[in-house]
């Protein structure tokens, strides 16, 4: 893997590039969003992200997870990607849902390391939950209840849109796959209102045509 910016180098490691200080905001955890997209912004191929990824991108996801106490992910992504129990000791997975309608016998829930993030008026569930907002989830208020220094968000696009709308994305780790996908699949954020949040470029890495 090559680093193109800053300080070009021909042989760098993911941990060297991503093991950085992530200062916790005063009222919530630091939120790091990890996503892969095609050149036209599509975040899925055949309803999941695997067709966009490569081995280095997959290793990046695993590396970034080691820096977070909590993984935050949308219910549809959990189902489409087949999430299981987290590999990092002590790590938990928070699943964002409107209804809480899940199969609670899956290995993820059976591990005792998953919880739901729900509106306050969602039905009762047999697992721990964080609740905020009536009718619609108040993602900022939900994040404020999560006891963690770093939360890694992993999509999908609807969750990303909620986080963007609430101005709760502190870091975006975006892998750009060198392919055009077309179709009607979701782009990086879905449902976010028009907004302008300027971010600072930390680095650009290249591996097999992926940025």
Short mmCIF file of N, CA and C in Angstrom, two decimals, residues 2-188:
data_model
loop_
_atom_site.label_atom_id
_atom_site.label_comp_id
_atom_site.label_asym_id
_atom_site.label_seq_id
_atom_site.Cartn_x
_atom_site.Cartn_y
_atom_site.Cartn_z
N UNK A 2 0.52 2.21 -0.84
CA UNK A 2 1.28 3.45 -0.94
C UNK A 2 0.53 4.60 -0.30
N UNK A 3 1.27 5.49 0.33
CA UNK A 3 0.69 6.74 0.79
C UNK A 3 1.02 7.81 -0.25
N UNK A 4 -0.04 8.45 -0.76
CA UNK A 4 0.14 9.51 -1.75
C UNK A 4 0.19 10.89 -1.12
N UNK A 5 -0.52 11.05 0.01
CA UNK A 5 -0.59 12.33 0.71
C UNK A 5 -0.89 12.08 2.17
N UNK A 6 -0.29 12.80 3.11
CA UNK A 6 0.92 13.62 2.91
C UNK A 6 2.15 12.73 2.98
N UNK A 7 3.30 13.24 2.74
CA UNK A 7 4.56 12.51 2.85
C UNK A 7 4.51 11.18 2.08
N UNK A 8 4.55 11.23 0.75
CA UNK A 8 4.47 10.00 -0.05
C UNK A 8 5.46 8.94 0.41
N UNK A 9 4.96 7.70 0.44
CA UNK A 9 5.80 6.56 0.83
C UNK A 9 5.27 5.32 0.14
N UNK A 10 6.16 4.41 -0.21
CA UNK A 10 5.77 3.24 -1.00
C UNK A 10 5.29 2.05 -0.18
N UNK A 11 5.59 2.03 1.11
CA UNK A 11 5.24 0.85 1.90
C UNK A 11 4.81 1.29 3.30
N UNK A 12 3.50 1.43 3.49
CA UNK A 12 2.98 1.84 4.79
C UNK A 12 1.98 0.80 5.26
N UNK A 13 1.72 0.77 6.56
CA UNK A 13 0.76 -0.18 7.12
C UNK A 13 -0.51 0.55 7.53
N UNK A 14 -1.61 -0.19 7.57
CA UNK A 14 -2.88 0.40 7.98
C UNK A 14 -2.80 0.93 9.41
N UNK A 15 -2.18 0.17 10.29
CA UNK A 15 -2.13 0.62 11.69
C UNK A 15 -1.31 1.89 11.82
N UNK A 16 -0.20 1.98 11.07
CA UNK A 16 0.59 3.21 11.12
C UNK A 16 -0.24 4.42 10.69
N UNK A 17 -1.09 4.22 9.70
CA UNK A 17 -1.83 5.35 9.13
C UNK A 17 -3.08 5.72 9.93
N UNK A 18 -3.69 4.76 10.62
CA UNK A 18 -4.99 5.00 11.25
C UNK A 18 -4.95 5.03 12.77
N UNK A 19 -3.82 4.69 13.37
CA UNK A 19 -3.73 4.73 14.83
C UNK A 19 -3.40 6.16 15.25
N UNK A 20 -4.43 6.98 15.39
CA UNK A 20 -4.27 8.40 15.68
C UNK A 20 -5.13 8.76 16.90
N UNK A 21 -4.90 9.93 17.43
CA UNK A 21 -5.69 10.41 18.56
C UNK A 21 -7.09 10.78 18.07
N UNK A 22 -8.09 10.29 18.78
CA UNK A 22 -9.49 10.61 18.47
C UNK A 22 -10.11 11.22 19.73
N UNK A 23 -10.08 12.55 19.82
CA UNK A 23 -10.54 13.21 21.06
C UNK A 23 -12.05 13.13 21.22
N UNK A 24 -12.49 12.64 22.35
CA UNK A 24 -13.93 12.50 22.60
C UNK A 24 -14.57 13.85 22.80
N UNK A 25 -15.62 14.19 22.03
CA UNK A 25 -16.36 15.43 22.30
C UNK A 25 -16.96 15.41 23.71
N UNK A 26 -17.35 16.57 24.19
CA UNK A 26 -17.81 16.68 25.58
C UNK A 26 -19.11 15.93 25.82
N UNK A 27 -19.99 15.85 24.81
CA UNK A 27 -21.34 15.35 25.06
C UNK A 27 -21.66 14.02 24.41
N UNK A 28 -20.69 13.38 23.75
CA UNK A 28 -20.95 12.12 23.07
C UNK A 28 -19.62 11.48 22.68
N UNK A 29 -19.62 10.22 22.25
CA UNK A 29 -18.38 9.62 21.75
C UNK A 29 -17.93 10.25 20.43
N UNK A 30 -16.66 10.09 20.12
CA UNK A 30 -16.13 10.39 18.79
C UNK A 30 -16.75 9.38 17.81
N UNK A 31 -17.27 9.85 16.69
CA UNK A 31 -17.91 8.98 15.71
C UNK A 31 -17.06 8.91 14.46
N UNK A 32 -16.61 7.71 14.17
CA UNK A 32 -15.79 7.44 12.99
C UNK A 32 -16.61 6.60 12.02
N UNK A 33 -16.85 7.12 10.82
CA UNK A 33 -17.66 6.43 9.82
C UNK A 33 -16.75 5.74 8.82
N UNK A 34 -16.95 4.45 8.62
CA UNK A 34 -16.16 3.66 7.68
C UNK A 34 -17.08 3.14 6.57
N UNK A 35 -16.76 3.50 5.31
CA UNK A 35 -17.59 3.09 4.19
C UNK A 35 -16.72 2.83 2.96
N UNK A 36 -17.27 2.04 2.03
CA UNK A 36 -16.67 1.86 0.71
C UNK A 36 -17.72 2.26 -0.32
N UNK A 37 -17.28 2.92 -1.38
CA UNK A 37 -18.21 3.31 -2.44
C UNK A 37 -17.53 3.14 -3.80
N UNK A 38 -18.35 3.03 -4.83
CA UNK A 38 -17.83 3.03 -6.19
C UNK A 38 -17.54 4.45 -6.65
N UNK A 39 -17.03 4.57 -7.87
CA UNK A 39 -16.69 5.89 -8.39
C UNK A 39 -17.91 6.78 -8.54
N UNK A 40 -19.07 6.20 -8.75
CA UNK A 40 -20.30 6.99 -8.89
C UNK A 40 -21.05 7.14 -7.58
N UNK A 41 -20.40 6.76 -6.47
CA UNK A 41 -20.99 6.96 -5.15
C UNK A 41 -21.82 5.82 -4.61
N UNK A 42 -22.05 4.79 -5.41
CA UNK A 42 -22.86 3.67 -4.94
C UNK A 42 -22.18 2.95 -3.79
N UNK A 43 -22.96 2.56 -2.79
CA UNK A 43 -22.39 1.88 -1.62
C UNK A 43 -22.73 0.39 -1.58
N UNK A 44 -23.48 -0.11 -2.57
CA UNK A 44 -23.83 -1.53 -2.60
C UNK A 44 -23.79 -2.06 -4.03
N UNK A 45 -23.52 -3.35 -4.15
CA UNK A 45 -23.70 -4.11 -5.38
C UNK A 45 -24.50 -5.35 -4.99
N UNK A 46 -25.64 -5.54 -5.61
CA UNK A 46 -26.52 -6.65 -5.22
C UNK A 46 -26.85 -6.63 -3.73
N UNK A 47 -27.13 -5.43 -3.22
CA UNK A 47 -27.66 -5.20 -1.87
C UNK A 47 -26.65 -5.31 -0.75
N UNK A 48 -25.35 -5.52 -1.06
CA UNK A 48 -24.34 -5.46 0.00
C UNK A 48 -23.06 -4.87 -0.56
N UNK A 49 -22.10 -4.62 0.32
CA UNK A 49 -20.88 -3.90 -0.07
C UNK A 49 -19.75 -4.80 -0.54
N UNK A 50 -19.94 -6.12 -0.48
CA UNK A 50 -18.81 -7.02 -0.77
C UNK A 50 -18.30 -6.86 -2.19
N UNK A 51 -19.20 -6.60 -3.14
CA UNK A 51 -18.77 -6.47 -4.53
C UNK A 51 -17.95 -5.22 -4.80
N UNK A 52 -17.90 -4.30 -3.85
CA UNK A 52 -17.12 -3.08 -3.99
C UNK A 52 -15.74 -3.20 -3.34
N UNK A 53 -15.57 -4.15 -2.47
CA UNK A 53 -14.41 -4.20 -1.59
C UNK A 53 -13.25 -4.99 -2.21
N UNK A 54 -12.11 -4.94 -1.53
CA UNK A 54 -10.96 -5.80 -1.84
C UNK A 54 -10.32 -6.21 -0.51
N UNK A 55 -9.35 -7.11 -0.51
CA UNK A 55 -8.79 -7.58 0.77
C UNK A 55 -8.23 -6.47 1.65
N UNK A 56 -7.60 -5.47 1.07
CA UNK A 56 -7.05 -4.39 1.89
C UNK A 56 -8.16 -3.57 2.52
N UNK A 57 -9.22 -3.30 1.77
CA UNK A 57 -10.35 -2.58 2.34
C UNK A 57 -10.98 -3.38 3.47
N UNK A 58 -11.09 -4.68 3.31
CA UNK A 58 -11.66 -5.51 4.37
C UNK A 58 -10.77 -5.49 5.61
N UNK A 59 -9.44 -5.50 5.38
CA UNK A 59 -8.53 -5.43 6.52
C UNK A 59 -8.58 -4.06 7.19
N UNK A 60 -8.83 -3.03 6.40
CA UNK A 60 -8.99 -1.69 6.98
C UNK A 60 -10.17 -1.66 7.95
N UNK A 61 -11.28 -2.25 7.53
CA UNK A 61 -12.45 -2.28 8.42
C UNK A 61 -12.11 -2.96 9.74
N UNK A 62 -11.41 -4.09 9.67
CA UNK A 62 -11.05 -4.81 10.88
C UNK A 62 -10.06 -4.02 11.73
N UNK A 63 -9.13 -3.32 11.08
CA UNK A 63 -8.17 -2.50 11.81
C UNK A 63 -8.86 -1.36 12.53
N UNK A 64 -9.75 -0.67 11.84
CA UNK A 64 -10.47 0.44 12.46
C UNK A 64 -11.33 -0.02 13.63
N UNK A 65 -11.86 -1.22 13.54
CA UNK A 65 -12.67 -1.73 14.65
C UNK A 65 -11.87 -1.86 15.94
N UNK A 66 -10.57 -2.08 15.83
CA UNK A 66 -9.76 -2.25 17.04
C UNK A 66 -9.63 -0.95 17.83
N UNK A 67 -10.00 0.18 17.23
CA UNK A 67 -9.89 1.46 17.93
C UNK A 67 -11.21 1.89 18.57
N UNK A 68 -12.27 1.11 18.40
CA UNK A 68 -13.60 1.50 18.86
C UNK A 68 -14.13 0.55 19.93
N UNK A 69 -14.85 1.10 20.89
CA UNK A 69 -15.51 0.27 21.89
C UNK A 69 -16.88 -0.21 21.40
N UNK A 70 -17.49 0.57 20.52
CA UNK A 70 -18.83 0.25 20.02
C UNK A 70 -18.86 0.39 18.51
N UNK A 71 -19.49 -0.58 17.84
CA UNK A 71 -19.79 -0.52 16.42
C UNK A 71 -21.26 -0.14 16.29
N UNK A 72 -21.55 0.88 15.50
CA UNK A 72 -22.92 1.33 15.28
C UNK A 72 -23.30 1.03 13.83
N UNK A 73 -24.41 0.32 13.63
CA UNK A 73 -24.75 -0.14 12.29
C UNK A 73 -26.26 -0.22 12.14
N UNK A 74 -26.74 0.05 10.94
CA UNK A 74 -28.16 -0.01 10.68
C UNK A 74 -28.68 -1.43 10.60
N UNK A 75 -29.97 -1.60 10.90
CA UNK A 75 -30.56 -2.94 10.93
C UNK A 75 -30.46 -3.63 9.58
N UNK A 76 -30.72 -2.90 8.49
CA UNK A 76 -30.65 -3.50 7.16
C UNK A 76 -29.25 -3.97 6.82
N UNK A 77 -28.23 -3.24 7.25
CA UNK A 77 -26.85 -3.64 6.99
C UNK A 77 -26.49 -4.89 7.79
N UNK A 78 -26.95 -4.97 9.02
CA UNK A 78 -26.70 -6.17 9.83
C UNK A 78 -27.25 -7.41 9.12
N UNK A 79 -28.44 -7.29 8.57
CA UNK A 79 -29.06 -8.44 7.89
C UNK A 79 -28.34 -8.74 6.57
N UNK A 80 -28.07 -7.70 5.77
CA UNK A 80 -27.48 -7.91 4.45
C UNK A 80 -26.05 -8.42 4.52
N UNK A 81 -25.30 -7.95 5.52
CA UNK A 81 -23.88 -8.31 5.63
C UNK A 81 -23.64 -9.50 6.57
N UNK A 82 -24.69 -9.97 7.24
CA UNK A 82 -24.56 -11.13 8.11
C UNK A 82 -23.66 -10.90 9.32
N UNK A 83 -23.89 -9.81 10.04
CA UNK A 83 -23.04 -9.49 11.19
C UNK A 83 -23.12 -10.59 12.25
N UNK A 84 -21.95 -10.95 12.78
CA UNK A 84 -21.87 -11.88 13.90
C UNK A 84 -21.31 -11.16 15.12
N UNK A 85 -20.97 -11.91 16.17
CA UNK A 85 -20.41 -11.30 17.37
C UNK A 85 -19.10 -10.58 17.06
N UNK A 86 -18.80 -9.48 17.73
CA UNK A 86 -17.55 -8.76 17.48
C UNK A 86 -16.34 -9.59 17.92
N UNK A 87 -15.23 -9.41 17.19
CA UNK A 87 -14.00 -10.14 17.51
C UNK A 87 -13.16 -9.43 18.57
N UNK A 88 -13.33 -8.12 18.69
CA UNK A 88 -12.52 -7.35 19.64
C UNK A 88 -13.06 -7.57 21.05
N UNK A 89 -12.22 -8.00 21.99
CA UNK A 89 -12.70 -8.24 23.35
C UNK A 89 -13.38 -7.02 23.96
N UNK A 90 -14.56 -7.24 24.55
CA UNK A 90 -15.28 -6.18 25.21
C UNK A 90 -16.07 -5.26 24.29
N UNK A 91 -15.89 -5.42 23.00
CA UNK A 91 -16.60 -4.54 22.05
C UNK A 91 -18.07 -4.92 21.96
N UNK A 92 -18.94 -3.90 21.74
CA UNK A 92 -20.37 -4.13 21.57
C UNK A 92 -20.83 -3.61 20.22
N UNK A 93 -21.94 -4.13 19.74
CA UNK A 93 -22.53 -3.68 18.47
C UNK A 93 -23.90 -3.09 18.76
N UNK A 94 -24.07 -1.82 18.40
CA UNK A 94 -25.35 -1.15 18.54
C UNK A 94 -26.06 -1.14 17.20
N UNK A 95 -27.26 -1.67 17.16
CA UNK A 95 -28.01 -1.81 15.91
C UNK A 95 -29.15 -0.80 15.90
N UNK A 96 -29.11 0.09 14.92
CA UNK A 96 -30.11 1.15 14.82
C UNK A 96 -31.34 0.61 14.10
N UNK A 97 -32.49 0.76 14.73
CA UNK A 97 -33.73 0.22 14.19
C UNK A 97 -34.89 1.12 14.58
N UNK A 98 -35.93 1.15 13.76
CA UNK A 98 -37.15 1.87 14.13
C UNK A 98 -38.10 0.98 14.93
N UNK A 99 -38.12 -0.31 14.61
CA UNK A 99 -39.14 -1.20 15.16
C UNK A 99 -38.61 -2.20 16.18
N UNK A 100 -37.31 -2.54 16.10
CA UNK A 100 -36.78 -3.59 16.97
C UNK A 100 -37.19 -4.98 16.55
N UNK A 101 -37.60 -5.14 15.31
CA UNK A 101 -38.07 -6.43 14.80
C UNK A 101 -36.87 -7.25 14.32
N UNK A 102 -36.42 -8.20 15.14
CA UNK A 102 -35.23 -8.99 14.85
C UNK A 102 -35.42 -10.43 15.29
N UNK A 103 -34.59 -11.30 14.73
CA UNK A 103 -34.46 -12.66 15.23
C UNK A 103 -33.42 -12.64 16.34
N UNK A 104 -33.86 -12.70 17.57
CA UNK A 104 -32.95 -12.56 18.70
C UNK A 104 -32.25 -13.87 19.06
N UNK A 105 -32.41 -14.90 18.23
CA UNK A 105 -31.70 -16.16 18.46
C UNK A 105 -30.41 -16.25 17.65
N UNK A 106 -30.08 -15.24 16.85
CA UNK A 106 -28.87 -15.28 16.02
C UNK A 106 -27.63 -15.25 16.91
N UNK A 107 -26.48 -15.71 16.40
CA UNK A 107 -25.24 -15.68 17.20
C UNK A 107 -24.89 -14.29 17.70
N UNK A 108 -25.19 -13.25 16.92
CA UNK A 108 -24.88 -11.89 17.37
C UNK A 108 -25.60 -11.57 18.67
N UNK A 109 -26.89 -11.80 18.73
CA UNK A 109 -27.64 -11.50 19.94
C UNK A 109 -27.37 -12.51 21.04
N UNK A 110 -27.16 -13.78 20.66
CA UNK A 110 -26.87 -14.82 21.66
C UNK A 110 -25.56 -14.54 22.38
N UNK A 111 -24.65 -13.78 21.74
CA UNK A 111 -23.36 -13.47 22.37
C UNK A 111 -23.50 -12.52 23.55
N UNK A 112 -24.64 -11.83 23.64
CA UNK A 112 -24.83 -10.86 24.71
C UNK A 112 -24.09 -9.55 24.49
N UNK A 113 -23.56 -9.35 23.28
CA UNK A 113 -22.76 -8.16 23.02
C UNK A 113 -23.39 -7.23 21.99
N UNK A 114 -24.68 -7.38 21.79
CA UNK A 114 -25.42 -6.50 20.89
C UNK A 114 -26.52 -5.80 21.66
N UNK A 115 -26.79 -4.58 21.27
CA UNK A 115 -27.92 -3.83 21.83
C UNK A 115 -28.60 -3.08 20.70
N UNK A 116 -29.84 -2.68 20.93
CA UNK A 116 -30.59 -1.94 19.92
C UNK A 116 -30.61 -0.46 20.26
N UNK A 117 -30.66 0.36 19.22
CA UNK A 117 -30.81 1.81 19.35
C UNK A 117 -32.15 2.15 18.71
N UNK A 118 -33.10 2.60 19.53
CA UNK A 118 -34.50 2.69 19.12
C UNK A 118 -35.13 4.02 19.52
N UNK A 119 -36.24 4.41 18.85
CA UNK A 119 -37.06 5.49 19.40
C UNK A 119 -37.65 5.07 20.74
N UNK A 120 -38.00 6.02 21.57
CA UNK A 120 -38.51 5.69 22.90
C UNK A 120 -39.83 4.93 22.86
N UNK A 121 -40.62 5.12 21.79
CA UNK A 121 -41.92 4.46 21.72
C UNK A 121 -41.90 3.19 20.89
N UNK A 122 -40.71 2.68 20.57
CA UNK A 122 -40.63 1.38 19.89
C UNK A 122 -41.03 0.28 20.87
N UNK A 123 -41.46 -0.88 20.35
CA UNK A 123 -41.88 -1.97 21.24
C UNK A 123 -40.76 -2.45 22.16
N UNK A 124 -41.13 -3.11 23.24
CA UNK A 124 -40.16 -3.71 24.14
C UNK A 124 -39.39 -4.80 23.39
N UNK A 125 -38.11 -4.96 23.75
CA UNK A 125 -37.25 -5.97 23.13
C UNK A 125 -36.55 -6.75 24.23
N UNK A 126 -36.15 -8.02 23.94
CA UNK A 126 -35.55 -8.86 24.98
C UNK A 126 -34.04 -8.68 25.12
N UNK A 127 -33.50 -7.59 24.61
CA UNK A 127 -32.07 -7.31 24.71
C UNK A 127 -31.91 -5.87 25.19
N UNK A 128 -30.73 -5.49 25.67
CA UNK A 128 -30.54 -4.10 26.09
C UNK A 128 -30.80 -3.12 24.94
N UNK A 129 -31.25 -1.92 25.29
CA UNK A 129 -31.52 -0.92 24.26
C UNK A 129 -31.18 0.47 24.77
N UNK A 130 -30.86 1.34 23.81
CA UNK A 130 -30.71 2.77 24.04
C UNK A 130 -31.83 3.44 23.27
N UNK A 131 -32.58 4.34 23.93
CA UNK A 131 -33.77 4.91 23.32
C UNK A 131 -33.73 6.43 23.38
N UNK A 132 -34.12 7.05 22.25
CA UNK A 132 -34.18 8.51 22.19
C UNK A 132 -35.06 8.91 21.01
N UNK A 133 -35.90 9.93 21.22
CA UNK A 133 -36.78 10.40 20.16
C UNK A 133 -38.11 9.67 20.17
N UNK A 134 -39.13 10.36 19.74
CA UNK A 134 -40.47 9.78 19.67
C UNK A 134 -40.86 9.65 18.20
N UNK A 135 -41.20 8.44 17.79
CA UNK A 135 -41.56 8.20 16.40
C UNK A 135 -40.34 8.01 15.52
N UNK A 136 -39.43 8.96 15.55
CA UNK A 136 -38.16 8.88 14.83
C UNK A 136 -37.02 8.91 15.84
N UNK A 137 -35.98 8.17 15.54
CA UNK A 137 -34.83 8.12 16.44
C UNK A 137 -34.10 9.45 16.47
N UNK A 138 -33.77 9.92 17.65
CA UNK A 138 -32.90 11.08 17.84
C UNK A 138 -31.48 10.54 18.01
N UNK A 139 -30.74 10.50 16.93
CA UNK A 139 -29.44 9.82 16.95
C UNK A 139 -28.44 10.55 17.84
N UNK A 140 -28.48 11.87 17.88
CA UNK A 140 -27.55 12.61 18.74
C UNK A 140 -27.81 12.30 20.21
N UNK A 141 -29.08 12.28 20.61
CA UNK A 141 -29.42 11.97 22.00
C UNK A 141 -29.08 10.52 22.33
N UNK A 142 -29.22 9.63 21.35
CA UNK A 142 -28.87 8.23 21.57
C UNK A 142 -27.36 8.08 21.77
N UNK A 143 -26.58 8.75 20.94
CA UNK A 143 -25.12 8.68 21.08
C UNK A 143 -24.68 9.19 22.45
N UNK A 144 -25.34 10.21 22.96
CA UNK A 144 -24.97 10.78 24.26
C UNK A 144 -25.13 9.77 25.39
N UNK A 145 -25.94 8.73 25.17
CA UNK A 145 -26.16 7.71 26.20
C UNK A 145 -25.19 6.53 26.09
N UNK A 146 -24.40 6.48 25.04
CA UNK A 146 -23.50 5.35 24.83
C UNK A 146 -22.19 5.60 25.55
N UNK A 147 -21.82 4.69 26.43
CA UNK A 147 -20.61 4.81 27.23
C UNK A 147 -19.42 4.29 26.42
N UNK A 148 -18.80 5.18 25.67
CA UNK A 148 -17.66 4.81 24.83
C UNK A 148 -16.90 6.07 24.47
N UNK A 149 -15.60 5.92 24.23
CA UNK A 149 -14.80 7.04 23.74
C UNK A 149 -14.90 7.16 22.23
N UNK A 150 -14.92 6.00 21.53
CA UNK A 150 -14.98 5.98 20.07
C UNK A 150 -16.07 5.02 19.63
N UNK A 151 -16.95 5.49 18.77
CA UNK A 151 -17.96 4.67 18.12
C UNK A 151 -17.64 4.61 16.63
N UNK A 152 -17.56 3.42 16.10
CA UNK A 152 -17.37 3.29 14.65
C UNK A 152 -18.71 3.00 13.99
N UNK A 153 -19.14 3.88 13.10
CA UNK A 153 -20.36 3.67 12.33
C UNK A 153 -20.01 2.98 11.01
N UNK A 154 -20.85 2.01 10.62
CA UNK A 154 -20.56 1.23 9.43
C UNK A 154 -21.74 1.18 8.45
N UNK A 155 -22.59 2.23 8.48
CA UNK A 155 -23.69 2.29 7.53
C UNK A 155 -24.88 1.47 7.99
N UNK A 156 -25.85 1.34 7.09
CA UNK A 156 -25.87 1.82 5.72
C UNK A 156 -26.14 3.29 5.56
N UNK A 157 -26.53 3.60 4.32
CA UNK A 157 -26.65 4.99 3.91
C UNK A 157 -27.68 5.76 4.73
N UNK A 158 -28.74 5.10 5.19
CA UNK A 158 -29.75 5.80 5.99
C UNK A 158 -29.18 6.21 7.34
N UNK A 159 -28.44 5.32 7.98
CA UNK A 159 -27.77 5.69 9.23
C UNK A 159 -26.78 6.81 8.98
N UNK A 160 -26.02 6.72 7.90
CA UNK A 160 -25.06 7.79 7.57
C UNK A 160 -25.77 9.13 7.43
N UNK A 161 -26.93 9.11 6.77
CA UNK A 161 -27.69 10.34 6.60
C UNK A 161 -28.16 10.91 7.93
N UNK A 162 -28.58 10.05 8.84
CA UNK A 162 -29.00 10.50 10.17
C UNK A 162 -27.83 11.15 10.91
N UNK A 163 -26.66 10.52 10.83
CA UNK A 163 -25.49 11.06 11.51
C UNK A 163 -25.07 12.39 10.90
N UNK A 164 -25.13 12.48 9.56
CA UNK A 164 -24.77 13.74 8.90
C UNK A 164 -25.74 14.85 9.27
N UNK A 165 -27.03 14.53 9.28
CA UNK A 165 -28.04 15.53 9.62
C UNK A 165 -27.86 16.05 11.04
N UNK A 166 -27.39 15.19 11.93
CA UNK A 166 -27.19 15.58 13.33
C UNK A 166 -25.80 16.15 13.58
N UNK A 167 -25.00 16.28 12.52
CA UNK A 167 -23.62 16.78 12.63
C UNK A 167 -22.82 15.94 13.62
N UNK A 168 -22.92 14.62 13.46
CA UNK A 168 -22.26 13.70 14.39
C UNK A 168 -21.22 12.82 13.69
N UNK A 169 -20.68 13.25 12.58
CA UNK A 169 -19.61 12.49 11.92
C UNK A 169 -18.31 13.26 12.14
N UNK A 170 -17.44 12.71 12.96
CA UNK A 170 -16.16 13.36 13.25
C UNK A 170 -15.06 12.93 12.29
N UNK A 171 -15.20 11.74 11.73
CA UNK A 171 -14.13 11.17 10.90
C UNK A 171 -14.79 10.28 9.84
N UNK A 172 -14.38 10.45 8.59
CA UNK A 172 -14.88 9.61 7.50
C UNK A 172 -13.72 8.86 6.89
N UNK A 173 -13.75 7.53 7.02
CA UNK A 173 -12.76 6.67 6.38
C UNK A 173 -13.42 6.04 5.16
N UNK A 174 -13.16 6.61 4.00
CA UNK A 174 -13.85 6.25 2.77
C UNK A 174 -12.91 5.54 1.81
N UNK A 175 -13.21 4.30 1.48
CA UNK A 175 -12.49 3.58 0.43
C UNK A 175 -13.26 3.77 -0.87
N UNK A 176 -12.55 4.21 -1.91
CA UNK A 176 -13.17 4.42 -3.21
C UNK A 176 -12.74 3.29 -4.14
N UNK A 177 -13.70 2.47 -4.51
CA UNK A 177 -13.46 1.32 -5.38
C UNK A 177 -13.38 1.80 -6.83
N UNK A 178 -12.42 1.28 -7.62
CA UNK A 178 -12.24 1.77 -8.99
C UNK A 178 -13.24 1.16 -9.97
N UNK A 179 -14.51 1.28 -9.68
CA UNK A 179 -15.52 0.74 -10.59
C UNK A 179 -16.77 1.61 -10.60
N UNK A 180 -17.42 1.59 -11.76
CA UNK A 180 -18.72 2.24 -11.91
C UNK A 180 -19.78 1.17 -11.71
N UNK A 181 -20.84 1.53 -10.98
CA UNK A 181 -21.84 0.52 -10.64
C UNK A 181 -23.22 0.81 -11.19
N UNK A 182 -23.55 2.10 -11.38
CA UNK A 182 -24.88 2.42 -11.86
C UNK A 182 -25.95 1.94 -10.91
N UNK A 183 -27.11 1.63 -11.45
CA UNK A 183 -28.20 1.13 -10.63
C UNK A 183 -28.80 2.20 -9.74
N UNK A 184 -29.73 1.75 -8.92
CA UNK A 184 -30.46 2.67 -8.04
C UNK A 184 -30.07 2.48 -6.58
N UNK A 185 -28.93 1.86 -6.33
CA UNK A 185 -28.49 1.63 -4.95
C UNK A 185 -28.21 2.94 -4.23
N UNK A 186 -28.23 2.92 -2.90
CA UNK A 186 -28.02 4.14 -2.13
C UNK A 186 -26.61 4.69 -2.27
N UNK A 187 -26.49 6.00 -2.20
CA UNK A 187 -25.19 6.66 -2.17
C UNK A 187 -24.76 6.83 -0.71
N UNK A 188 -23.72 7.57 -0.47
CA UNK A 188 -23.08 7.56 0.85
C UNK A 188 -24.00 7.96 1.99
#
